[in-house]
Coordinates of C-alpha atoms and ligand atoms in Angstrom, one line a residue:
M1 CA 21.3 -138.8 16.6
S2 CA 23.6 -142.0 16.5
A3 CA 27.6 -141.6 16.6
N4 CA 27.5 -142.7 13.2
D5 CA 25.5 -140.6 11.5
D6 CA 28.2 -138.4 10.2
R7 CA 30.1 -141.3 9.1
D8 CA 30.7 -142.4 5.2
P9 CA 27.7 -144.7 4.7
L10 CA 29.8 -146.8 2.2
F11 CA 31.8 -148.4 5.3
R12 CA 31.0 -150.4 8.1
Y13 CA 31.7 -149.1 11.6
D14 CA 30.4 -152.0 13.8
D15 CA 31.3 -155.5 13.5
P16 CA 28.3 -157.3 13.9
V17 CA 30.2 -161.0 14.6
F18 CA 33.9 -160.4 16.1
A19 CA 34.4 -158.5 19.1
D20 CA 38.2 -158.6 18.7
E21 CA 39.2 -160.7 15.7
R22 CA 42.9 -160.2 16.6
L23 CA 42.6 -162.7 19.2
L24 CA 42.2 -165.3 16.5
E25 CA 45.3 -164.0 14.4
I26 CA 48.0 -167.0 14.6
T27 CA 50.7 -163.8 15.3
H28 CA 49.0 -162.9 18.3
L29 CA 50.6 -163.6 21.3
P30 CA 47.9 -164.8 24.1
G31 CA 49.0 -164.2 27.7
P32 CA 49.4 -166.7 30.2
D33 CA 46.0 -167.1 31.7
R34 CA 44.9 -168.4 27.9
I35 CA 47.5 -171.0 27.5
V36 CA 46.1 -174.7 28.2
G37 CA 48.0 -177.9 28.8
R38 CA 51.6 -176.7 28.5
D39 CA 52.6 -176.4 31.9
E40 CA 55.3 -179.0 31.9
Q41 CA 56.9 -177.9 28.4
M42 CA 57.0 -174.4 30.0
Q43 CA 58.7 -175.4 32.8
R44 CA 61.3 -177.3 30.7
V45 CA 61.6 -174.1 28.6
A46 CA 61.8 -171.9 31.5
D47 CA 64.7 -174.2 32.9
A48 CA 66.7 -174.1 30.0
L49 CA 66.2 -170.1 29.7
N50 CA 66.8 -169.7 33.4
P51 CA 70.2 -168.7 33.8
A52 CA 69.4 -165.7 31.1
I53 CA 67.6 -163.8 34.1
F54 CA 71.0 -163.2 35.8
G55 CA 72.8 -162.4 32.4
S56 CA 74.5 -165.7 32.3
E57 CA 74.4 -168.4 29.2
P58 CA 71.0 -170.1 28.5
N59 CA 71.3 -173.8 27.6
H60 CA 70.5 -174.3 24.2
L61 CA 67.4 -176.2 23.6
F62 CA 65.5 -178.0 20.4
I63 CA 61.8 -178.2 20.3
F64 CA 60.1 -181.1 18.4
G65 CA 56.5 -181.5 17.8
K66 CA 53.8 -181.6 14.8
T67 CA 52.0 -178.5 13.7
G68 CA 50.0 -176.5 15.8
T69 CA 51.1 -178.1 19.0
G70 CA 52.0 -174.8 20.5
K71 CA 56.1 -175.0 20.0
S72 CA 56.4 -171.3 19.0
L73 CA 53.6 -170.0 21.4
I74 CA 55.4 -171.4 24.5
S75 CA 59.1 -170.5 23.0
R76 CA 57.9 -166.9 22.5
S77 CA 55.8 -166.6 25.8
V78 CA 58.2 -168.2 27.9
T79 CA 61.2 -165.7 26.2
Q80 CA 59.0 -162.7 27.0
R81 CA 58.5 -163.6 30.4
V82 CA 62.6 -163.9 30.7
I83 CA 62.9 -160.6 29.2
S84 CA 60.5 -158.7 32.0
E85 CA 61.9 -160.7 34.6
A86 CA 65.7 -159.8 33.6
Q87 CA 64.4 -156.4 33.4
H88 CA 64.0 -156.2 37.1
D89 CA 67.3 -156.4 38.0
G90 CA 68.9 -154.8 35.1
V91 CA 69.7 -157.4 32.7
T92 CA 69.4 -156.8 29.3
V93 CA 67.8 -159.8 27.3
K94 CA 66.7 -159.5 23.6
Y95 CA 65.2 -162.2 21.3
A96 CA 65.0 -162.5 17.5
F97 CA 62.4 -164.9 16.1
I98 CA 63.7 -166.2 12.7
D99 CA 61.4 -168.6 10.2
C100 CA 63.9 -170.4 8.5
G101 CA 61.5 -171.5 5.8
E102 CA 61.7 -167.6 4.6
Q103 CA 65.4 -166.9 5.5
N104 CA 67.4 -169.8 5.6
T105 CA 71.1 -168.7 4.4
E106 CA 73.8 -168.0 7.1
A107 CA 74.1 -164.4 5.8
S108 CA 70.5 -163.6 6.4
I109 CA 70.3 -165.2 9.7
I110 CA 72.9 -163.2 11.0
K111 CA 71.9 -159.9 9.4
T112 CA 68.4 -160.0 11.2
I113 CA 69.4 -161.3 14.5
A114 CA 72.2 -158.2 14.2
Q115 CA 69.5 -155.7 12.9
I116 CA 67.2 -156.6 15.7
V117 CA 69.6 -156.5 18.5
N118 CA 71.5 -153.5 17.1
E119 CA 71.3 -149.8 18.7
P120 CA 73.7 -147.7 16.8
D121 CA 74.3 -145.3 19.2
D122 CA 75.5 -148.0 21.7
S123 CA 77.3 -150.3 19.2
G124 CA 78.7 -147.8 16.8
V125 CA 78.0 -150.2 13.9
T126 CA 75.2 -149.9 11.4
I127 CA 73.7 -153.1 9.7
P128 CA 72.8 -152.3 6.2
D129 CA 70.3 -154.8 4.2
R130 CA 72.7 -155.5 1.9
G131 CA 76.4 -154.7 0.5
L132 CA 78.2 -156.9 3.2
G133 CA 79.6 -160.3 3.2
T134 CA 78.7 -163.2 5.6
G135 CA 82.0 -162.5 7.4
D136 CA 81.2 -159.0 7.9
Y137 CA 78.0 -159.3 9.1
Y138 CA 79.1 -161.6 11.9
K139 CA 81.6 -159.2 12.9
R140 CA 78.9 -156.4 13.1
L141 CA 76.6 -158.7 15.0
W142 CA 79.0 -159.8 17.6
Q143 CA 79.6 -156.0 18.2
A144 CA 76.2 -155.3 18.5
V145 CA 75.3 -158.3 20.7
D146 CA 78.5 -157.8 23.2
R147 CA 77.1 -153.7 23.4
C148 CA 73.6 -153.7 23.3
T149 CA 72.5 -156.8 25.2
D150 CA 73.4 -158.8 28.1
V151 CA 71.7 -162.2 26.5
T152 CA 70.5 -162.3 23.1
I153 CA 67.7 -165.5 22.5
V154 CA 67.7 -166.5 19.1
I155 CA 64.4 -168.5 18.2
L156 CA 64.8 -170.3 14.8
D157 CA 61.4 -171.7 13.6
E158 CA 61.6 -174.6 11.1
I159 CA 65.6 -175.1 11.7
D160 CA 65.3 -178.0 9.6
M161 CA 64.9 -175.5 6.7
L162 CA 68.4 -174.2 7.1
E163 CA 70.5 -174.1 4.1
D164 CA 73.5 -174.7 6.3
D165 CA 74.0 -175.5 9.9
E166 CA 77.4 -173.9 10.3
V167 CA 75.5 -170.9 11.7
L168 CA 74.4 -172.9 14.5
R169 CA 78.0 -173.6 15.3
K170 CA 79.1 -170.3 15.4
L171 CA 76.1 -168.8 17.3
S172 CA 76.5 -171.7 19.9
R173 CA 80.1 -171.1 20.6
A174 CA 80.3 -167.4 20.0
G175 CA 81.6 -166.8 23.8
E176 CA 84.0 -169.9 24.0
N177 CA 85.6 -168.7 20.8
R178 CA 85.8 -165.4 22.3
R179 CA 84.0 -163.7 19.6
I180 CA 81.9 -162.2 22.2
S181 CA 83.2 -161.2 25.8
D182 CA 80.3 -159.1 27.6
S183 CA 77.1 -161.0 26.4
S184 CA 75.9 -164.6 25.9
I185 CA 73.5 -166.0 23.3
G186 CA 70.8 -169.2 23.7
I187 CA 69.3 -170.9 21.0
I188 CA 65.9 -172.8 20.8
G189 CA 65.6 -174.6 17.4
I190 CA 61.9 -175.7 16.6
S191 CA 61.2 -178.4 13.9
N192 CA 58.3 -180.8 13.0
K193 CA 61.0 -183.4 12.3
I194 CA 62.0 -185.4 15.3
D195 CA 64.8 -187.0 13.7
F196 CA 66.2 -183.5 12.4
P197 CA 69.5 -183.9 14.8
D198 CA 70.4 -186.6 12.7
H199 CA 70.9 -184.9 9.8
L200 CA 72.6 -182.2 11.4
S201 CA 76.7 -182.2 10.2
E202 CA 78.9 -183.9 12.9
R203 CA 80.9 -180.9 13.4
V204 CA 77.6 -179.3 14.8
K205 CA 76.0 -182.3 16.2
S206 CA 79.3 -183.0 18.3
S207 CA 79.7 -179.2 19.2
L208 CA 76.1 -178.0 19.8
S209 CA 75.1 -179.2 23.4
R210 CA 71.5 -178.9 23.8
D211 CA 68.5 -180.1 25.5
E212 CA 65.8 -181.4 23.6
L213 CA 61.9 -181.6 24.4
V214 CA 58.9 -183.1 22.4
F215 CA 55.0 -181.4 22.3
P216 CA 52.6 -183.9 22.2
P217 CA 49.2 -183.4 20.1
Y218 CA 46.4 -181.9 22.0
D219 CA 43.2 -183.6 22.7
A220 CA 39.8 -182.6 21.6
N221 CA 39.1 -181.5 25.0
Q222 CA 42.4 -179.4 25.1
L223 CA 41.5 -178.0 21.9
V224 CA 37.7 -177.2 23.2
E225 CA 39.4 -175.3 26.3
I226 CA 42.0 -173.3 23.6
L227 CA 39.5 -172.1 22.0
E228 CA 36.9 -171.4 25.1
K229 CA 39.7 -169.1 26.3
R230 CA 39.3 -167.1 23.0
R231 CA 35.9 -166.8 23.0
D232 CA 35.9 -163.2 23.5
A233 CA 37.0 -162.7 20.3
F234 CA 33.2 -162.8 19.4
H235 CA 30.4 -160.9 20.7
D236 CA 28.3 -162.4 23.1
G237 CA 25.6 -164.8 22.0
V238 CA 27.4 -164.9 18.4
L239 CA 28.7 -168.5 18.8
S240 CA 26.3 -171.3 18.7
D241 CA 26.6 -173.9 21.3
D242 CA 27.6 -176.5 19.0
V243 CA 30.1 -174.2 17.3
I244 CA 33.4 -174.8 19.6
P245 CA 32.9 -178.7 20.2
L246 CA 32.7 -179.1 16.5
T247 CA 35.7 -176.7 15.9
A248 CA 37.9 -178.7 18.2
A249 CA 36.5 -182.2 17.0
L250 CA 37.4 -181.3 13.3
A251 CA 40.5 -180.1 14.4
A252 CA 41.7 -183.3 16.3
Q253 CA 40.8 -185.7 13.3
E254 CA 44.3 -185.8 12.1
H255 CA 46.4 -184.9 14.8
G256 CA 45.3 -182.1 18.0
D257 CA 46.3 -179.1 16.1
A258 CA 45.6 -175.7 17.8
R259 CA 46.6 -173.8 14.6
K260 CA 43.8 -175.4 12.8
A261 CA 41.3 -175.2 15.3
I262 CA 41.9 -171.4 15.7
D263 CA 42.4 -171.0 12.0
I264 CA 38.6 -172.8 11.6
L265 CA 36.7 -170.6 14.5
R266 CA 38.2 -167.5 12.8
N267 CA 37.2 -168.5 9.1
A268 CA 33.8 -169.6 10.5
G269 CA 33.2 -166.2 11.8
R270 CA 34.5 -164.5 8.4
I271 CA 32.3 -166.9 6.7
A272 CA 29.0 -165.6 9.1
K273 CA 29.8 -162.0 8.4
K274 CA 30.3 -162.5 4.9
Q275 CA 26.9 -164.2 4.4
N276 CA 25.3 -161.2 7.0
D277 CA 24.8 -163.7 9.8
S278 CA 24.5 -162.7 13.1
R279 CA 25.3 -165.9 14.5
V280 CA 28.0 -168.3 13.6
T281 CA 26.7 -172.1 13.3
A282 CA 27.7 -175.5 12.7
D283 CA 27.6 -174.9 9.0
H284 CA 29.8 -172.3 9.0
V285 CA 32.1 -174.3 10.7
R286 CA 32.3 -177.1 8.2
D287 CA 32.6 -174.8 5.4
A288 CA 35.6 -172.9 7.2
K289 CA 37.1 -176.4 7.6
E290 CA 37.3 -176.9 4.0
K291 CA 38.4 -173.4 3.3
T292 CA 41.1 -173.7 6.2
E293 CA 42.3 -176.7 4.6
A294 CA 42.5 -175.5 0.9
D295 CA 44.4 -172.4 2.4
R296 CA 47.1 -174.3 4.1
F297 CA 47.5 -176.7 1.1
N298 CA 47.7 -173.5 -1.0
E299 CA 50.3 -172.3 1.1
L300 CA 52.3 -175.1 0.3
I301 CA 51.9 -175.2 -3.9
E302 CA 51.9 -171.3 -4.0
G303 CA 54.7 -170.2 -6.3
S304 CA 55.1 -173.5 -7.7
P305 CA 55.2 -173.8 -11.6
Q306 CA 52.2 -174.7 -13.6
Q307 CA 53.8 -178.0 -14.8
A308 CA 54.5 -179.0 -11.6
K309 CA 50.5 -178.2 -10.8
A310 CA 49.7 -180.0 -13.9
I311 CA 51.3 -182.9 -12.8
L312 CA 49.9 -183.0 -9.3
Y313 CA 46.5 -182.3 -11.0
A314 CA 47.2 -185.5 -12.7
L315 CA 48.0 -187.4 -9.5
T316 CA 44.6 -185.8 -8.1
I317 CA 42.6 -187.4 -10.9
L318 CA 44.0 -190.6 -10.5
T319 CA 43.2 -190.4 -7.1
E320 CA 39.7 -189.3 -7.3
N321 CA 38.8 -192.1 -10.1
S322 CA 40.2 -195.1 -8.4
S323 CA 40.1 -197.2 -5.2
E324 CA 44.1 -197.1 -5.2
K325 CA 45.9 -194.6 -3.5
E326 CA 49.5 -194.8 -5.0
F327 CA 50.7 -194.6 -8.5
P328 CA 53.5 -195.5 -10.6
T329 CA 55.5 -192.8 -12.0
K330 CA 54.8 -194.2 -15.3
I331 CA 51.0 -193.9 -15.0
I332 CA 51.2 -190.3 -13.6
Y333 CA 53.3 -189.4 -16.9
N334 CA 50.6 -190.6 -18.8
Q335 CA 47.5 -188.7 -17.5
Y336 CA 50.0 -185.6 -17.3
K337 CA 50.6 -186.1 -21.1
E338 CA 46.8 -185.7 -21.6
I339 CA 46.7 -182.9 -19.2
A340 CA 49.4 -181.0 -20.7
R341 CA 48.0 -181.2 -23.9
Q342 CA 44.3 -179.9 -22.8
L343 CA 46.3 -177.2 -21.3
D344 CA 48.4 -176.4 -24.4
F345 CA 51.7 -177.2 -22.2
D346 CA 54.9 -178.3 -23.8
V347 CA 55.0 -182.3 -22.6
L348 CA 57.9 -182.6 -20.5
S349 CA 59.8 -185.7 -20.5
E350 CA 59.5 -188.8 -18.1
R351 CA 62.6 -187.8 -16.4
R352 CA 61.8 -184.4 -15.8
V353 CA 58.0 -185.3 -14.2
Q354 CA 59.9 -187.8 -12.0
E355 CA 62.1 -185.3 -10.9
I356 CA 59.3 -182.7 -10.2
L357 CA 57.7 -185.3 -8.6
Q358 CA 60.5 -185.6 -5.8
E359 CA 60.2 -181.8 -5.6
Q360 CA 56.8 -181.9 -4.4
N361 CA 57.6 -184.7 -2.5
F362 CA 59.7 -182.3 -0.1
L363 CA 57.0 -179.8 -0.3
N364 CA 55.0 -182.5 2.0
V365 CA 52.4 -182.6 -0.7
I366 CA 52.8 -185.9 -2.1
Q367 CA 54.7 -188.8 -0.4
S368 CA 57.0 -191.1 -2.7
E369 CA 58.2 -194.6 -2.1
R370 CA 60.7 -196.4 -4.2
E371 CA 59.1 -199.9 -5.4
G372 CA 61.2 -202.6 -4.9
R373 CA 64.7 -201.8 -4.0
G374 CA 67.6 -201.2 -6.2
R375 CA 65.9 -201.0 -9.5
G376 CA 66.9 -197.2 -10.6
R377 CA 66.7 -194.1 -8.9
G378 CA 63.7 -193.1 -8.7
A379 CA 62.2 -194.3 -11.9
H380 CA 60.0 -197.1 -10.1
A381 CA 58.8 -194.7 -7.4
K382 CA 55.1 -195.0 -6.4
H383 CA 53.4 -191.2 -5.5
R384 CA 50.3 -190.8 -3.2
L385 CA 48.5 -187.5 -2.5
L386 CA 48.7 -186.4 1.1
E387 CA 45.7 -184.2 1.2
N388 CA 42.0 -185.0 0.0
P389 CA 41.9 -184.7 -4.1
S390 CA 38.5 -182.5 -3.7
I391 CA 40.7 -180.1 -1.7
V392 CA 43.6 -180.4 -4.0
K393 CA 41.7 -180.0 -7.2
K394 CA 39.8 -177.2 -5.6
V395 CA 43.1 -175.3 -4.9
L396 CA 45.1 -176.4 -8.1
L397 CA 41.9 -175.1 -10.3
R398 CA 42.3 -171.4 -8.7
D399 CA 45.5 -171.0 -11.3
A400 CA 43.8 -169.2 -14.2
R401 CA 45.8 -171.5 -16.7
L402 CA 44.5 -174.5 -15.1
A403 CA 41.0 -173.1 -14.8
V404 CA 40.0 -174.2 -17.9
L405 CA 40.3 -178.1 -16.7
E406 CA 37.4 -177.4 -14.7
D407 CA 34.6 -176.9 -18.2
D408 CA 36.2 -180.2 -19.4
E409 CA 34.8 -182.2 -16.6
Ligands
ATP1 N1 48.5 -174.4 24.4 C1 47.7 -173.5 23.8 N2 47.2 -172.8 24.4 C2 46.2 -172.1 23.7 N3 46.9 -171.5 22.3 C3 47.6 -172.5 21.5 C4 48.1 -173.6 22.5 N4 48.9 -174.2 21.7 C5 49.1 -173.4 20.5 N5 48.0 -172.7 20.5 C6 47.8 -171.3 19.3 O1 47.7 -172.4 18.1 C7 48.4 -171.5 17.1 C8 49.5 -172.5 16.6 O2 50.4 -172.6 17.7 P1 51.9 -172.4 17.5 O3 52.2 -171.5 16.1 O4 52.8 -172.2 18.7 O5 52.1 -173.8 17.0 P2 53.5 -174.8 16.3 O6 53.5 -176.4 17.1 O7 54.6 -173.8 16.6 O8 53.1 -175.3 14.8 P3 54.0 -174.9 13.6 O9 54.7 -176.0 13.7 O10 52.9 -175.1 12.6 O11 54.7 -173.7 13.5 C9 48.8 -170.1 17.7 O12 47.5 -169.2 17.2 C10 48.9 -170.6 19.1 O13 48.7 -169.2 20.0

């Protein structure tokens, strides 16, 4: 009798494809032996954080680089190593990782750091979820930091999404301004936008001294190596020989993006499993690439209003049916009116459509450029879709209201 004989046959108890799928989760923090090609960057981050090991203030650091180049991974990995090294000497280092895309107000950032660092028995304060003003959250943060840690490392991912950069100034000068006396704070800011510091306010620019570091994209060989070191996510013999090289090549097409490579590999395994295949093949990888790109695009437009999706759909149809790539607002508007009627939507004004196109632009979904110079704000802009139209269409048609458009093709 096998061990599973007394189990409910409705469920699966062994996974034919994955031995440990968690190794391919984006939030998984791999050990140092699985990290490829980032020795120099790791050393630079370690140099900035080094003082923390002795309980002194780390240097603040900004890290730039395209998506999937290992910025968060290296920041988190080196920070973990600082924490264990410091522990040897009885120094307490804590860290807060904050995604400013999700939390971008001063109060919510301060509250989150305070909640992570705080131990009420030591600090004598609690950090409630709501009900305090920003000033009070700061007061409790300083108390928590002073009494519960020697050093706090604050990692601000997508730092360019901060609503107000005042928080950087206050955190970076907490010691100098005697907000804290027994402890110190180091900031690591992460961004895809290399010109981000230009947009900081003058107050912050001049007060926040920092090192800066750029992470280059990976080449296809490095991506192969990264994936090879996660091969044990799968059972032996499940991956066909061409799977890893093909995944790496597809992920290197735009820029060497390890996030995309890992997402494609995980999705290929999931697709194989869903189809009851015991081997992952090149076909699964190609399907997985499409799914990965669609999921990523979905994340960008998820939650956008349906009118915005209809406008995007108009631009998608135009792109698909033309050799042109860029379209003036007027042309998109005409196409949009047609679509809005088909969908039984109220037809927005051309001015409003122009505004929404600019909002989409902000989301990195489309790129807009003014045609000529000084000819009225935005009205003469041209817009270009940044993603493959077939993917955009597929994702937009996932919206139940827009799905009827599919039948009209
Ligand atoms: N050098 C590397 N070795 C091993 N795995 C890596 C490496 N670089 C990145 N990865 C993996 O790729 C994925 C994406 O990495 P990470 O989130 O650090 O990128 P990022 O530069 O912060 O991207 P984003 O700007 O999109 O947040 C993670 O799963 C990470 O473990």
